[in-house]
CSV table of C-alpha atoms and ligand atoms in Angstrom, one decimal:
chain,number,residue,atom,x,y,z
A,12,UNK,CA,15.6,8.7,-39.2
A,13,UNK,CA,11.6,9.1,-38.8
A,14,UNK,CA,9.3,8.0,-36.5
A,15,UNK,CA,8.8,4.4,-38.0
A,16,UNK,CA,12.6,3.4,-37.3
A,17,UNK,CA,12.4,4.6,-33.8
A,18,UNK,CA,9.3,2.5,-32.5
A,19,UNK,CA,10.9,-0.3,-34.6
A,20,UNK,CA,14.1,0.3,-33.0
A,21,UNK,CA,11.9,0.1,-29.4
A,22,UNK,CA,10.0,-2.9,-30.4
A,23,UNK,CA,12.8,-4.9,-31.6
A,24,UNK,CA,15.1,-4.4,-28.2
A,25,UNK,CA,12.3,-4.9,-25.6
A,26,UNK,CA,9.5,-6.7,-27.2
A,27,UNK,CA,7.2,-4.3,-25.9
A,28,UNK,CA,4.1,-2.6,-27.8
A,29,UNK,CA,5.1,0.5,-29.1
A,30,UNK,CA,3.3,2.0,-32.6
A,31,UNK,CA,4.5,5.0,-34.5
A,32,UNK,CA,2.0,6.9,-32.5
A,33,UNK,CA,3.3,6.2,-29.3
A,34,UNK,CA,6.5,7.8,-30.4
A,35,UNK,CA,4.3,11.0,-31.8
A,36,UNK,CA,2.8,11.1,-28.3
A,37,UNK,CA,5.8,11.1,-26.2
A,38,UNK,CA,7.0,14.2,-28.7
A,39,UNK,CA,4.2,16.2,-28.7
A,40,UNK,CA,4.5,15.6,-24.4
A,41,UNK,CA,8.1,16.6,-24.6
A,42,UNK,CA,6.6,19.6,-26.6
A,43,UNK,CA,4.8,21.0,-23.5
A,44,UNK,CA,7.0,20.0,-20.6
A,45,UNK,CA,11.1,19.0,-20.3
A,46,UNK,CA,9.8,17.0,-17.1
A,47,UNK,CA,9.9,13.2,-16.9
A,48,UNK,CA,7.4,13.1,-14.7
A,49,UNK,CA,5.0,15.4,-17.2
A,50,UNK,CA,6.3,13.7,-19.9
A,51,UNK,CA,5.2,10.6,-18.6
A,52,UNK,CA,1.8,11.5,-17.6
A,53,UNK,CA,0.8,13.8,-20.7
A,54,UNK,CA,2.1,11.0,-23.3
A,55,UNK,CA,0.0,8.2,-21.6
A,56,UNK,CA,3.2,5.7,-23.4
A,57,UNK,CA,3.3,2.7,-20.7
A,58,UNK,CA,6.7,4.0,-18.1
A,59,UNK,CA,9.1,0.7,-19.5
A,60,UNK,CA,8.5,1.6,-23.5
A,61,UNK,CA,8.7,5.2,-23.3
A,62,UNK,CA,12.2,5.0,-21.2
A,63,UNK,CA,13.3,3.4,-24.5
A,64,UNK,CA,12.0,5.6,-26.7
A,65,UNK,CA,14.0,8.1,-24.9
A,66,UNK,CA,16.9,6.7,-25.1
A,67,UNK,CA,16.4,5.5,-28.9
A,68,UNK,CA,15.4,9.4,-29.6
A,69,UNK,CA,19.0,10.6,-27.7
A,70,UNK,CA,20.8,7.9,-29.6
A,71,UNK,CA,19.5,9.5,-32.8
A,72,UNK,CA,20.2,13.0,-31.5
A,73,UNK,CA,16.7,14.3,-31.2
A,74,UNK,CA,17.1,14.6,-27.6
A,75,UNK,CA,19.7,15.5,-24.9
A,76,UNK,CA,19.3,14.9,-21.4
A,77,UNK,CA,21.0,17.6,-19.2
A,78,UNK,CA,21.0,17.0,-15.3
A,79,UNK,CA,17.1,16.8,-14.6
A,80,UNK,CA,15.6,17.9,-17.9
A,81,UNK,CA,14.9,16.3,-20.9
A,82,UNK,CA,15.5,18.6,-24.2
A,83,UNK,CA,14.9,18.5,-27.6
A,84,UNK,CA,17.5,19.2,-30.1
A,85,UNK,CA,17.6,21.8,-33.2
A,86,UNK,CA,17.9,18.5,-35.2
A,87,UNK,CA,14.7,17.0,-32.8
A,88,UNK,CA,12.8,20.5,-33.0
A,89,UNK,CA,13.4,20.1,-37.1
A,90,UNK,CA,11.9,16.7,-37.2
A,91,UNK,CA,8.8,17.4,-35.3
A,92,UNK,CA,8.4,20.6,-37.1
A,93,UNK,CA,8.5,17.8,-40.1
A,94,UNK,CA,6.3,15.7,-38.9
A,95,UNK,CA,3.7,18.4,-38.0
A,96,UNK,CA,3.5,17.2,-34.1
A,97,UNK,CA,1.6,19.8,-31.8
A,98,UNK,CA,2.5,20.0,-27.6
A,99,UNK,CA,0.4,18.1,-26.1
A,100,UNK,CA,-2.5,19.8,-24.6
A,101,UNK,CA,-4.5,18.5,-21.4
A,102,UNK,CA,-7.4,21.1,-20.6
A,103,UNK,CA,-8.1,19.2,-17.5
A,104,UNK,CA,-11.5,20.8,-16.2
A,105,UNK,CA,-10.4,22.4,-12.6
A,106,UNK,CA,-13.9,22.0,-10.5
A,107,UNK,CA,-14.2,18.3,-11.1
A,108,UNK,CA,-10.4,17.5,-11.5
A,109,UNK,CA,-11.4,15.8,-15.4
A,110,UNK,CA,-14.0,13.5,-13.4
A,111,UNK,CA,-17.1,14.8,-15.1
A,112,UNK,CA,-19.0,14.7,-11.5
A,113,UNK,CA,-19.7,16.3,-8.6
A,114,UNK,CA,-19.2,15.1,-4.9
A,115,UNK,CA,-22.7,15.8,-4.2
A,116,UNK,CA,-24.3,13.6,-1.6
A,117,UNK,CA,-20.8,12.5,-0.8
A,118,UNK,CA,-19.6,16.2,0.3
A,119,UNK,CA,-20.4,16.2,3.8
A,120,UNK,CA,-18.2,13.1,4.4
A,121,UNK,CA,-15.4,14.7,2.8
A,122,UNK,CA,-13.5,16.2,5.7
A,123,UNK,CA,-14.7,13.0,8.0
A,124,UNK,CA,-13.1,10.8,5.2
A,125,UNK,CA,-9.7,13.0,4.8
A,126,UNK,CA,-9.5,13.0,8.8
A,127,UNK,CA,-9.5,9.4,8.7
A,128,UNK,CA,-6.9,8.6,5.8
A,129,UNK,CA,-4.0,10.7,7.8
A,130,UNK,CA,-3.2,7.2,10.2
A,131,UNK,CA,-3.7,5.2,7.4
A,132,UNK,CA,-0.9,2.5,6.7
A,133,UNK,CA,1.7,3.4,4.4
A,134,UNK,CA,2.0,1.8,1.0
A,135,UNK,CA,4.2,-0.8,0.6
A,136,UNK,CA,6.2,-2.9,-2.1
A,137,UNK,CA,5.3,-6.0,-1.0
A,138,UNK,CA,2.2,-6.1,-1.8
A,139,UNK,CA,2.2,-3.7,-5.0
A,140,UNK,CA,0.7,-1.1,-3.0
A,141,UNK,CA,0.0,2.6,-4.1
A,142,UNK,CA,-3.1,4.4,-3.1
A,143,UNK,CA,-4.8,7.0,-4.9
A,144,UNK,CA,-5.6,10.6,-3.5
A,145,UNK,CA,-8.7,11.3,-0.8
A,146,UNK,CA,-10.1,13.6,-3.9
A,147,UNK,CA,-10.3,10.2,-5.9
A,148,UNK,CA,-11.9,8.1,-3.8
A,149,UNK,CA,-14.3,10.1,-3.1
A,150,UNK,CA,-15.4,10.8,-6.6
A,151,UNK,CA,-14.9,7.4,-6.9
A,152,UNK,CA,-18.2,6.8,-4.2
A,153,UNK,CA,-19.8,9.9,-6.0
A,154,UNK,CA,-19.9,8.1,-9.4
A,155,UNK,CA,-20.7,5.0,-8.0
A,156,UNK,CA,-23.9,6.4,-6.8
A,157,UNK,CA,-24.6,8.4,-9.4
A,158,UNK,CA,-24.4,5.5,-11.3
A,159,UNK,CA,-27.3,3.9,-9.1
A,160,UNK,CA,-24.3,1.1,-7.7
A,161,UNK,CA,-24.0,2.3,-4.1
A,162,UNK,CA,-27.1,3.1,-2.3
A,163,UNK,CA,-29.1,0.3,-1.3
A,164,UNK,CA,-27.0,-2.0,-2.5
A,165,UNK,CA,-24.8,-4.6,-1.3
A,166,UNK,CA,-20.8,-3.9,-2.1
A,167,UNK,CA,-17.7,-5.9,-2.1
A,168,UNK,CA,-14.3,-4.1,-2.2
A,169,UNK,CA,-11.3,-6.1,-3.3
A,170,UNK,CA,-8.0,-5.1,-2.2
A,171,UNK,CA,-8.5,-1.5,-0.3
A,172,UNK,CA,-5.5,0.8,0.2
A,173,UNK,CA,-7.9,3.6,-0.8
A,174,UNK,CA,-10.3,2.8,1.7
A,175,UNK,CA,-13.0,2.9,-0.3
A,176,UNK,CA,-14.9,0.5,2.4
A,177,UNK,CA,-14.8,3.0,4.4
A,178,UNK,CA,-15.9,6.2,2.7
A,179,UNK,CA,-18.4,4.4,1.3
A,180,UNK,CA,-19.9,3.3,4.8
A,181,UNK,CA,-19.2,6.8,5.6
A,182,UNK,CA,-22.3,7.9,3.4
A,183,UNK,CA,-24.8,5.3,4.9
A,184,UNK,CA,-25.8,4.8,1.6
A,185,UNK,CA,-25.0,1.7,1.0
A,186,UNK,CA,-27.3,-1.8,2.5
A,187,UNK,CA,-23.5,-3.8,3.1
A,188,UNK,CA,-20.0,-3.2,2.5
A,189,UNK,CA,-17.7,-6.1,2.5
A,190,UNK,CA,-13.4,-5.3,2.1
A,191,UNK,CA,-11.1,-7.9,1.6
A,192,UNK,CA,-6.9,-7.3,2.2
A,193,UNK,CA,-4.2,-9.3,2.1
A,194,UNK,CA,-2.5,-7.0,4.4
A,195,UNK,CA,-3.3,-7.3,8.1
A,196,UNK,CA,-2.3,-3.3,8.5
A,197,UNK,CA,-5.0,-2.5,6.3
A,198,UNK,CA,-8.0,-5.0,7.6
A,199,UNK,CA,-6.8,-4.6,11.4
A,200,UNK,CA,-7.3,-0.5,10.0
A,201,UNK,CA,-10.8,-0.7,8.3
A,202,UNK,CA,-11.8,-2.9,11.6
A,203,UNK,CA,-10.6,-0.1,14.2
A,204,UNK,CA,-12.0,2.9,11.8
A,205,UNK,CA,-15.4,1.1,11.8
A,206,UNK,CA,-15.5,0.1,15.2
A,207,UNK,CA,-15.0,3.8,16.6
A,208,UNK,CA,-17.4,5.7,14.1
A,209,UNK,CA,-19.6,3.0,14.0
A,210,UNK,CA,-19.9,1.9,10.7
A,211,UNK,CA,-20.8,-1.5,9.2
A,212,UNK,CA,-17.9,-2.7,7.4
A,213,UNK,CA,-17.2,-5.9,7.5
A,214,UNK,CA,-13.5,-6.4,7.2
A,215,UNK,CA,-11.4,-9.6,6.0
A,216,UNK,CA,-7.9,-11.1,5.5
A,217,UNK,CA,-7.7,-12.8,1.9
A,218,UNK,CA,-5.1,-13.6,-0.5
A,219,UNK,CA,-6.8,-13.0,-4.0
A,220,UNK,CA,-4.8,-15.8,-5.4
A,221,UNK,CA,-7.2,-18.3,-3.4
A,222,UNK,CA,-10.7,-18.5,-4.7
A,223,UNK,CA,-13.3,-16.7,-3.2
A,224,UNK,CA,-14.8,-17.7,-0.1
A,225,UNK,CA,-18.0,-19.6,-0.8
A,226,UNK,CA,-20.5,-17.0,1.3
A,227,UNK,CA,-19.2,-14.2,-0.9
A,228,UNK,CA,-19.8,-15.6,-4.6
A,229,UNK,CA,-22.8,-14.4,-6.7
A,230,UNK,CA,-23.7,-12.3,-3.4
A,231,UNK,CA,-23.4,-8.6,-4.3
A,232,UNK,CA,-24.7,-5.8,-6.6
A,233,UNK,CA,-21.5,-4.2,-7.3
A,234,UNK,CA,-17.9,-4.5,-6.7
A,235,UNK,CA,-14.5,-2.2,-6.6
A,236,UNK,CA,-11.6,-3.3,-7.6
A,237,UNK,CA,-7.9,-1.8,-8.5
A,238,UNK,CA,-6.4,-4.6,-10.1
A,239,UNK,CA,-2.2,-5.1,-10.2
A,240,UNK,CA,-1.4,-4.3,-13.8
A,241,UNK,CA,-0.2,-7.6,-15.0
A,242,UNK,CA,-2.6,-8.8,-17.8
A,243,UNK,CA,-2.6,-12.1,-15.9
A,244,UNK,CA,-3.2,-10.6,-12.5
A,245,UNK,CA,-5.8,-7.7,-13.5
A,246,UNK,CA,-8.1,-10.8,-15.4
A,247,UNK,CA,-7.7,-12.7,-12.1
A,248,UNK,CA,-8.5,-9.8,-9.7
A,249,UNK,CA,-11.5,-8.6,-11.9
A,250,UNK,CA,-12.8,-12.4,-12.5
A,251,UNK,CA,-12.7,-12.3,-8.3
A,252,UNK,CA,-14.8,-9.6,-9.0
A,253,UNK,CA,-17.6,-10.9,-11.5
A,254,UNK,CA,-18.0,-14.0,-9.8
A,255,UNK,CA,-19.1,-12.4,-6.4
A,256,UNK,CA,-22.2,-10.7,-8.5
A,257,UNK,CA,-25.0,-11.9,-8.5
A,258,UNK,CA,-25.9,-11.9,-11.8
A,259,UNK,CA,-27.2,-9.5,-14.6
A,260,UNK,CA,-27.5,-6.4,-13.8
A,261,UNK,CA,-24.6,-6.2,-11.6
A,262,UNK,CA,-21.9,-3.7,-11.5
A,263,UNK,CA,-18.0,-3.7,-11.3
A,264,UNK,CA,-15.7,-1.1,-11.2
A,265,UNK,CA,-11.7,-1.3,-11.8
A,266,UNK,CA,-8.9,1.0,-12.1
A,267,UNK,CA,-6.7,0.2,-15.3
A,268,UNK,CA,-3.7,2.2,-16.2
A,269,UNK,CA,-1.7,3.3,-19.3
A,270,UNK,CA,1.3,3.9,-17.3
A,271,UNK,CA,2.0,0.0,-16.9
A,272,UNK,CA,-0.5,-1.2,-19.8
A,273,UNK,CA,-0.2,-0.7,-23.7
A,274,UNK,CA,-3.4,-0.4,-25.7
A,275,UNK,CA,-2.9,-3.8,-27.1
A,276,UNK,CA,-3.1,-4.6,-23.4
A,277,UNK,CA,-5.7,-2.8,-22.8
A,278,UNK,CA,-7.4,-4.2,-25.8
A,279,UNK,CA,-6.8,-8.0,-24.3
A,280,UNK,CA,-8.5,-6.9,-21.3
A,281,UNK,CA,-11.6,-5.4,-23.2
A,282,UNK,CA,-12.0,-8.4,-24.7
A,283,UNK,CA,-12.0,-10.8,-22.0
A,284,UNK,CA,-14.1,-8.7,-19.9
A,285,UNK,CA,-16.9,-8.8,-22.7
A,286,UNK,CA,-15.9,-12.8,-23.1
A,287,UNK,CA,-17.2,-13.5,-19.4
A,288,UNK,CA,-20.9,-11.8,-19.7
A,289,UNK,CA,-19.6,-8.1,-19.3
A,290,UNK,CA,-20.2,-4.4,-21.1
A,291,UNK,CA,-18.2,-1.5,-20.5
A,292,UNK,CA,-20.4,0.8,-19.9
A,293,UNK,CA,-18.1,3.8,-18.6
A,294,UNK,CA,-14.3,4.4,-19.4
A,295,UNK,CA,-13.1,7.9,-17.4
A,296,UNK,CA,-9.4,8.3,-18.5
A,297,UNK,CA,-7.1,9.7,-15.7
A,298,UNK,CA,-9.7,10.0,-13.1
A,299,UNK,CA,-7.3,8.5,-10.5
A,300,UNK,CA,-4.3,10.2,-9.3
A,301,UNK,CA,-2.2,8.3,-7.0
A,302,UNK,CA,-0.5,9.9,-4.2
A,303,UNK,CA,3.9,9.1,-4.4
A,304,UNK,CA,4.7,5.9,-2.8
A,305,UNK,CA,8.4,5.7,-0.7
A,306,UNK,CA,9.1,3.2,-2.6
A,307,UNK,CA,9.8,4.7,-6.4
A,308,UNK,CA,13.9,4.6,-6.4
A,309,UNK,CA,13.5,0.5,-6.0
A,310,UNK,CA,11.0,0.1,-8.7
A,311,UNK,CA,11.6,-1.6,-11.6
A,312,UNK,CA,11.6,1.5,-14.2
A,313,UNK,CA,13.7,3.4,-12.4
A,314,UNK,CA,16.9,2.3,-13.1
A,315,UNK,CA,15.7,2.9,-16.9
A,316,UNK,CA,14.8,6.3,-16.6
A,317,UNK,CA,17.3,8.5,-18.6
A,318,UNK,CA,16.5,11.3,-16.0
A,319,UNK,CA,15.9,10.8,-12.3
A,320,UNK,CA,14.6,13.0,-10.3
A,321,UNK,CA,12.1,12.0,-7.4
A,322,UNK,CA,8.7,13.5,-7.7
A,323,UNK,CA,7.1,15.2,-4.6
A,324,UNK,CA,4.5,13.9,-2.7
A,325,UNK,CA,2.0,15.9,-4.3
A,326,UNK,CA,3.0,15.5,-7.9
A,327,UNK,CA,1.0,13.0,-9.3
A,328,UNK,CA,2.3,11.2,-12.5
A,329,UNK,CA,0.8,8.1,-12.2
A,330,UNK,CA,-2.6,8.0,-12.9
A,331,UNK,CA,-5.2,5.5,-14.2
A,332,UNK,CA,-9.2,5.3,-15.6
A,333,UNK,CA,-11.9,4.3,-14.0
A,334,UNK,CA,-14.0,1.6,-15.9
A,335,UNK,CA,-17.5,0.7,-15.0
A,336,UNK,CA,-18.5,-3.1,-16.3
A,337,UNK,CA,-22.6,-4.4,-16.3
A,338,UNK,CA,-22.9,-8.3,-16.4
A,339,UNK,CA,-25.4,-8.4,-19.3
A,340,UNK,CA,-25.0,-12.4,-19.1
A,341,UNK,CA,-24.7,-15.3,-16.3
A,342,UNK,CA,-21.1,-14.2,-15.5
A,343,UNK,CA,-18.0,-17.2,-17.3
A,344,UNK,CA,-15.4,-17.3,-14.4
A,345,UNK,CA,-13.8,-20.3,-12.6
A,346,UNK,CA,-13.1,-19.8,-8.9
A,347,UNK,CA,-9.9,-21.8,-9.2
A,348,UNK,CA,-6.6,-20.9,-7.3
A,349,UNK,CA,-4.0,-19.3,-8.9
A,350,UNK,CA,-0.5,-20.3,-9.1
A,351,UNK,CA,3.0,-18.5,-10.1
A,352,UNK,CA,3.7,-15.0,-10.4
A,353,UNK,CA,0.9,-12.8,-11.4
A,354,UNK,CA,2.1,-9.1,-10.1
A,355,UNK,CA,5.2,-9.5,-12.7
A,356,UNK,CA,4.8,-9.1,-17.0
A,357,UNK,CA,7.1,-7.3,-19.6
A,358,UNK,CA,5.4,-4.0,-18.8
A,359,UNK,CA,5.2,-3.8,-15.1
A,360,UNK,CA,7.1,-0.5,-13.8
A,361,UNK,CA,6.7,0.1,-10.2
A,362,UNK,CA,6.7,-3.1,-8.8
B,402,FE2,FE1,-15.8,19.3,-14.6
């Protein structure tokens, strides 16, 4: 038994990606922590394959799983020792949290901004909700300016549970800041907050399956957007996205995950974006770290996890890049409606 026969074994009972190296990773994770949770997050294996994997390693007596905790075996310990796997190692930098910027400019608001977030809605299942931490978003404003896409500039937010409408009017940076929600909570939120610190947000109610209302295409500078995970979905959300620049030059930022997306996922993505005029410009692994959401004992992975345990509030696990996109060419996207399920594919974890 080797490597090989377990992804095989994982690819032939869930038709999921899952390479020889994705079962190396999830070793070399188990390596460093007996935590599903840490497991999880240092192997970067998408939630649905790597439950598999775990089970397909247990069947093959690597692995036992007593009460919480995930252990390896003398037989497992003899087979990594084999296969020369090392624990996985994260030397996460602690001033900038892995970010690889500072707050800067965006320090003073800080406090302001953390202030605000405590009456915030709570995230919920319906709408595939799950916001990240105040730390993220505001890094997230600080490398959008750094990047030259805030200030000045005219910026449309798609989907907000992170409120990054709001931090971002916060700085008075920007020259317009547009959100648009599906959930009431959240616009009737962003409407209130602005109103009372007087801020210029302007806040609306829009389902992202219906096209883009006409006065917001090719009418921004930059957008922000944390697409749902589904390759179907995330293309739609970022295309939402692209066709409300307004042309070269402009600047898009999305939130992509390995937790619900394999590479060859990832890969698909990539590829599209550059098909519809874009260039990655920036990829910043794990710079989000979404806060627990209530939810995590009704989605879908859980019932597959050989473990369970429910992580604190302040455990992060789930975690996703930050990729910055420049439209190098008249941007290729149809503002057509979308029909069918697009939160839903093979891979999808915590809806
Ligand atoms: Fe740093």
């Amino acid at each position: 038994m080797d490597l090989h026969v377990i992804a095989e074994a994982v690819r032939a009972r869930t038709s999921l990606p899952f390479t020889d190296r994705d079962a190396e990773r999830i070793l070399a994770a188990i390596l460093t922590s007996e935590d599903i949770w840490r497991i999880i997050d240092l192997s970067d294996v998408p939630v649905m394959a790597l439950c598999q994997a775990l089970r397909e390693m247990g069947k093959a007596g690597w692995l036992e799983f007593a009460g919480e905790r995930i252990r390896l075996t003398p037989e497992g310990r003899g087979l990594i020792q084999g296969a020369g796997i090392a624990p996985a190692l994260e030397l996460r930098c602690p001033r900038c949290g892995g970010r690889g910027v500072e707050l800067g400019p965006v320090a003073p608001i800080a406090e302001k901004f953390r202030g605000i977030a405590k009456s915030r809605p709570e995230a919920i299942q319906d709408y595939d909700q799950g916001y990240v931490t105040e730390e993220s978003t505001l890094y997230r404003i600080a490398f959008l300016w750094a990047r030259g896409d805030l200030a000045g500039k005219e910026l449309l937010v798609l989907g907000d549970d992170d409120l990054v409408s709001l931090a971002a009017a916060l700085t008075g940076a920007p020259k317009r800041v547009v959100m648009l929600d599906i959930d009431e909570r959240l616009v009737g939120f962003v409407r209130e907050v602005a109103r009372g610190e007087g801020l210029q947000v302007e806040a609306l109610q829009h389902d992202l399956r219906e096209p883009l209302p006409a006065g917001l295409l090719s009418a921004f500078d930059t957008f922000f957007c944390d697409p749902t995970e589904s390759l179907r979905g995330f293309l739609a959300f970022a295309g939402r996205g692209i066709s409300a620049l307004k042309g070269p030059g402009g600047a898009g930022y999305m939130g992509l995950t390995r937790r619900e997306a394999s590479l060859s996922k990832w890969r698909a993505i990539q590829r599209e974006l550059l098909e519809r005029g874009a260039v990655l410009t920036d990829l910043r692994d794990d710079f989000h770290d979404y806060v627990n959401w209530p939810y995590i004992e009704t989605m879908r992975s859980w019932e597959h996890l050989p473990v369970k345990r429910v992580p604190g509030r302040d455990e992060p696990w789930y975690r996703s890049a930050l990729i910055r996109i420049e439209l190098v060419e008249a941007p290729k996207v149809a503002n057509e409606r979308l029909e069918g399920d697009i939160f839903t594919d093979p891979e999808a974890a915590t809806t």
